[in-house]
mmCIF file of C-alpha atoms in Angstrom:
data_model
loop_
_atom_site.group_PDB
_atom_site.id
_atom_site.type_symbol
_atom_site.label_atom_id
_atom_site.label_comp_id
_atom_site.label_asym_id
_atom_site.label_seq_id
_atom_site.Cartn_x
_atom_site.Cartn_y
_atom_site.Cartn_z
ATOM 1 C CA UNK A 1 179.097 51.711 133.178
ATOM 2 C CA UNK A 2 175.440 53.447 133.274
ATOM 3 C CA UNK A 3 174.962 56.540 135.523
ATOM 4 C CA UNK A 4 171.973 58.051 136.646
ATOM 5 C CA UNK A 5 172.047 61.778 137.452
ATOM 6 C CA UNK A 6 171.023 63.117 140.331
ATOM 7 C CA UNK A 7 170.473 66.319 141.137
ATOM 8 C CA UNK A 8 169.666 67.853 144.845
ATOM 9 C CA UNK A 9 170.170 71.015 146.590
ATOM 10 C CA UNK A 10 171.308 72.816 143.441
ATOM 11 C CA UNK A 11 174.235 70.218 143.392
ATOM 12 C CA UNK A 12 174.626 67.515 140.358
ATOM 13 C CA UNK A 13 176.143 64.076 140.729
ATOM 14 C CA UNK A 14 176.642 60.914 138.812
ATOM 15 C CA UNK A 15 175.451 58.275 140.525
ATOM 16 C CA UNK A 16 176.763 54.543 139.333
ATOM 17 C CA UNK A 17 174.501 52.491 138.570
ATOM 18 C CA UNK A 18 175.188 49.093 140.170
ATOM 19 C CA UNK A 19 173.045 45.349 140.456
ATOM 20 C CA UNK A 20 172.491 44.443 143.360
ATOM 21 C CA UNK A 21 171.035 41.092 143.077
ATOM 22 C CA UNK A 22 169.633 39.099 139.874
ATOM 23 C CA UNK A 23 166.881 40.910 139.163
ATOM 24 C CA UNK A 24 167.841 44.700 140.837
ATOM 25 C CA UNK A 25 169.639 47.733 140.118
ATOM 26 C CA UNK A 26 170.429 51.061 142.201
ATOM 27 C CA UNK A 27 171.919 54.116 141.996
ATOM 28 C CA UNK A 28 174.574 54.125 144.154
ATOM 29 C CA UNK A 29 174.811 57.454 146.333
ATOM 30 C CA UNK A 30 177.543 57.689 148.889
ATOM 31 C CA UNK A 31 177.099 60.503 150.960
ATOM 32 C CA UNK A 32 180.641 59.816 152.978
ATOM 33 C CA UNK A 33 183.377 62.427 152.142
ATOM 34 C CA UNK A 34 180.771 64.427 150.323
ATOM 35 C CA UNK A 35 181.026 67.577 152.461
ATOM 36 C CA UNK A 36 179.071 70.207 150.002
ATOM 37 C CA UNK A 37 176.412 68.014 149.672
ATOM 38 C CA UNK A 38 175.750 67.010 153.301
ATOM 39 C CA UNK A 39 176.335 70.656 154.005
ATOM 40 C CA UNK A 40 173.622 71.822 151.733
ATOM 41 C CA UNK A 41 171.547 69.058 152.253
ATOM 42 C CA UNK A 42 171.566 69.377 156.317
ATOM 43 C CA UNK A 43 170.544 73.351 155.701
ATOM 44 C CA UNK A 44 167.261 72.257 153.484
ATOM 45 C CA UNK A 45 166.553 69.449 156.004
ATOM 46 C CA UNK A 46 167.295 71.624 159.316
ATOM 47 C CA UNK A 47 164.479 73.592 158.134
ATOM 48 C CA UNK A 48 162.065 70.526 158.906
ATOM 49 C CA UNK A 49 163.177 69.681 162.170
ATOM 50 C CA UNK A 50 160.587 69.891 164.672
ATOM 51 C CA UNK A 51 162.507 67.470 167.065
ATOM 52 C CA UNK A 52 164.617 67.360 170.445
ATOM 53 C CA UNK A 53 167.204 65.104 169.829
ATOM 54 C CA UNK A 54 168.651 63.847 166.093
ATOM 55 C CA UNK A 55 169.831 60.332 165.956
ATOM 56 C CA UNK A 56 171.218 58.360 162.920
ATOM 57 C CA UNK A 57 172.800 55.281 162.463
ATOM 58 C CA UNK A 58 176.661 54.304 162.026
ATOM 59 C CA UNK A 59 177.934 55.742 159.594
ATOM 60 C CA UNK A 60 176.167 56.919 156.245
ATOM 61 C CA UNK A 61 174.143 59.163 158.022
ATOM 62 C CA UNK A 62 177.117 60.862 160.861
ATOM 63 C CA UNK A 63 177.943 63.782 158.169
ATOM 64 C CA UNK A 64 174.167 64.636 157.802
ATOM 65 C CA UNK A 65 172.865 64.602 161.345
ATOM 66 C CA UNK A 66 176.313 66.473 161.901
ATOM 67 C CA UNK A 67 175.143 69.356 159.565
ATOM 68 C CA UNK A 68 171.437 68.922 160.929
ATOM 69 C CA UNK A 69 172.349 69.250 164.351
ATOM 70 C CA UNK A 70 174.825 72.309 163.510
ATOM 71 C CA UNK A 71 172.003 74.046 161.922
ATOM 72 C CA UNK A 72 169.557 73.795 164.228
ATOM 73 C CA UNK A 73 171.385 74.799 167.276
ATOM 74 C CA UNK A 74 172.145 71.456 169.210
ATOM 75 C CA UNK A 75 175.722 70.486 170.404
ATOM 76 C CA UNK A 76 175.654 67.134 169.765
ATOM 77 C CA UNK A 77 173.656 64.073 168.181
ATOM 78 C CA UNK A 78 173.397 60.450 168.843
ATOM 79 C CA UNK A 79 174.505 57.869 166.651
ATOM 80 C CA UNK A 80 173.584 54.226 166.931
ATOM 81 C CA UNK A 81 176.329 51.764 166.435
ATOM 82 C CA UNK A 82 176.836 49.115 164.674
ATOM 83 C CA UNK A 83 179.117 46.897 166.800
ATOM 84 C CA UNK A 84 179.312 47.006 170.892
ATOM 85 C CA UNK A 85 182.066 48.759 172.021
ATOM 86 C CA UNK A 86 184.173 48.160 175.424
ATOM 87 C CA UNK A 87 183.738 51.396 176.555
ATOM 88 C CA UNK A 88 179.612 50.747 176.249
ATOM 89 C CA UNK A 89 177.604 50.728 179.831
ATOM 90 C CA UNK A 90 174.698 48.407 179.625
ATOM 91 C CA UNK A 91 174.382 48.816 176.041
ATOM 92 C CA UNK A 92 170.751 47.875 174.270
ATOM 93 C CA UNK A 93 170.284 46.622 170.720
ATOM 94 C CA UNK A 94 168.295 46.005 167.627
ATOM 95 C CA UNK A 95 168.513 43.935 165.175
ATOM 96 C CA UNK A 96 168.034 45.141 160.986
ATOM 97 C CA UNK A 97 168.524 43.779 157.704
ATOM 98 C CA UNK A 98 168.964 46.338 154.744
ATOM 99 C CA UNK A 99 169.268 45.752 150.597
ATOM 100 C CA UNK A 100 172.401 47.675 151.173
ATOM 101 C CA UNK A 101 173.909 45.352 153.805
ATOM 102 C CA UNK A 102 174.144 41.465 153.106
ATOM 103 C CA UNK A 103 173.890 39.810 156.577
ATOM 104 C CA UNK A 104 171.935 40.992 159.816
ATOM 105 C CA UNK A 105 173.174 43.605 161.678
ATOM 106 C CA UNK A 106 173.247 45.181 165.341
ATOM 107 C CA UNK A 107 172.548 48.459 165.900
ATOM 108 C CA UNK A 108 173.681 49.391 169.739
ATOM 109 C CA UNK A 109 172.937 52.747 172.164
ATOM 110 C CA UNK A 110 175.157 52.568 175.140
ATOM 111 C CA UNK A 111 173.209 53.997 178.193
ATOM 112 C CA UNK A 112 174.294 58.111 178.127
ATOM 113 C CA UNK A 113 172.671 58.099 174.818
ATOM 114 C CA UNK A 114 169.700 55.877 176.255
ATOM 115 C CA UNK A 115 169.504 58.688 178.825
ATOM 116 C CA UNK A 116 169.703 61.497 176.095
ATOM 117 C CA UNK A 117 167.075 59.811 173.991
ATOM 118 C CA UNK A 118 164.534 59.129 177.086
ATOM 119 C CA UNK A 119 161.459 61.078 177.025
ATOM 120 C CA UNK A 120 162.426 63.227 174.221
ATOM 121 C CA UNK A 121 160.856 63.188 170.502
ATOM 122 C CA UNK A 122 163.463 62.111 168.201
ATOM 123 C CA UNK A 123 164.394 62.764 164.480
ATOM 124 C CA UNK A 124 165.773 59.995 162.914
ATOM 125 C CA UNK A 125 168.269 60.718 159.968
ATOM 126 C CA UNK A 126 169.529 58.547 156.899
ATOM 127 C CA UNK A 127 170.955 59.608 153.700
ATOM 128 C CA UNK A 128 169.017 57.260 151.601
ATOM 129 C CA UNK A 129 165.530 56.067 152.815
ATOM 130 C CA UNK A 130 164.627 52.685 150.318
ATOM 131 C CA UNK A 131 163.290 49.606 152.537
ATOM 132 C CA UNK A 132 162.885 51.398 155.846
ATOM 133 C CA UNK A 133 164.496 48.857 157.687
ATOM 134 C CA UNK A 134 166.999 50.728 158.985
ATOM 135 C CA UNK A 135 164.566 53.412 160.111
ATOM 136 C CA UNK A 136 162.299 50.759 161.782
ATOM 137 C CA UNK A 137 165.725 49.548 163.581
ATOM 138 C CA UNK A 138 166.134 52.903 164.385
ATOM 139 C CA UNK A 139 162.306 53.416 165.734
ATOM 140 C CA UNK A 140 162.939 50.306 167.732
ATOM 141 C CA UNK A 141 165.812 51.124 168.973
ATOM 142 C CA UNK A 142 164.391 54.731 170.325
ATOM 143 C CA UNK A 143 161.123 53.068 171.854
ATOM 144 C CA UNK A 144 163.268 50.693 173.646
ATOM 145 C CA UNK A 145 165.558 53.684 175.022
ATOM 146 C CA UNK A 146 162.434 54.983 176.081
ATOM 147 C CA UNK A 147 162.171 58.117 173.301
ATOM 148 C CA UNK A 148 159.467 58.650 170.587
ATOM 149 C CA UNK A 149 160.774 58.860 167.263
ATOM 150 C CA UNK A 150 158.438 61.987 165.812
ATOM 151 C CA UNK A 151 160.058 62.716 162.013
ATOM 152 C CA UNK A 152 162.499 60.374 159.582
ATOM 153 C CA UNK A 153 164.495 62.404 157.163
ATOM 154 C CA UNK A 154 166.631 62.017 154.557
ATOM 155 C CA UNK A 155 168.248 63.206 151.564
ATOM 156 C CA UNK A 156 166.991 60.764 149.131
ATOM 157 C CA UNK A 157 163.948 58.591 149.368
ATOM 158 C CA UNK A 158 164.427 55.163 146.930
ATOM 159 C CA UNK A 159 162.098 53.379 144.658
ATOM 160 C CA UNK A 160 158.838 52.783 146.399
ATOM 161 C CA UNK A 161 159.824 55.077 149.695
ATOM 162 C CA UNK A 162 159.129 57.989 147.518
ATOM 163 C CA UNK A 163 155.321 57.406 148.051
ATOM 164 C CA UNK A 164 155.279 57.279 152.102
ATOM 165 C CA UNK A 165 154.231 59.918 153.781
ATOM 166 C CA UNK A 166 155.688 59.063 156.874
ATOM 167 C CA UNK A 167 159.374 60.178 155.568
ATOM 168 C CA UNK A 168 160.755 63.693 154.519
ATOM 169 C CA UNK A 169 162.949 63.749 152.099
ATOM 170 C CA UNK A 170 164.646 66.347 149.359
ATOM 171 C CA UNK A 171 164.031 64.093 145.841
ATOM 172 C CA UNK A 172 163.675 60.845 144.516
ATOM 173 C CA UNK A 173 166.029 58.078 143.455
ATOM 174 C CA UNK A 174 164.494 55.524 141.092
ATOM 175 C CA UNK A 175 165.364 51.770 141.574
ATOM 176 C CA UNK A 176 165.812 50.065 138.063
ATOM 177 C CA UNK A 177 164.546 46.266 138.496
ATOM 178 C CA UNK A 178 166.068 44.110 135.883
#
């Protein structure tokens, strides 16, 4: 197998390299059960949060808005899931389609976090920023809450996502097309 190797925050890492479809190739970073890196990586990226609330979606992302959130002095986050849940009130939804994902997903907010969300300026988090299609699920899902989504952040920004400057992010992953 072919690595690439990544390194962020001081930290190194081998990243598989894995195909994806006939003709693509990624790096595959997994940022769940990585606690040094999401540690380190929510103290660079707390530094660039000019934001009320930090939201992320289910569940790449819950370690790193955890750290964020730590860091910058708030109690608690919201996270967007990816199924409704029974205990949801009057849950609203988006719909998003990622590389990483192979069918259509949901992304839900039941209504205490449409009430946290409403009015506020929101920073959306991700570990790995390559489409944006899960941001722009994301951004959807905030307008419709009623919230204004004012930064995107992540730890890595893939391929072409690496040239927006609508994203922060702390390097760049490389996509290797076939």
């Amino acid at each position: 197998m072919d690595y690439y190797k990544l390194e962020v925050c001081g930290l190194k890492r081998d990243l598989p390299i894995i195909q994806i479809s006939d003709n693509l190739k990624i790096a595959s970073f997994v940022l769940l059960g990585d606690a040094e890196l999401a540690e380190k990586a929510g103290i660079e990226l707390s530094k660039k949060v000019d934001a009320d609330i930090i939201l992320t979606a289910e569940a790449k992302g819950i370690s790193l808005a955890h750290e964020i959130a730590k860091n910058i002095g708030e109690k608690s986050f919201v996270v967007a899931r990816k199924s409704e849940k029974s205990y949801m009130n009057h849950p609203i939804n988006v719909e998003v389609n990622s590389i990483t994902t192979k069918n259509t997903q949901k992304l839900y907010l039941d209504s205490k976090d449409v009430e946290k969300v409403k009015g506020k300026k929101i920073a959306l988090v991700d570990d790995v920023i390559s489409t944006g299609e899960s941001m722009n699920a994301l951004e959807s899902l905030v307008k419709k809450a009623g919230g204004e989504v004012v930064q995107k952040l992540a730890i890595l920004a893939e391929g072409d996502a690496a040239n927006r400057d609508d994203i922060i992010f702390l390097e760049k992953l490389p996509i290797f097309e076939i």
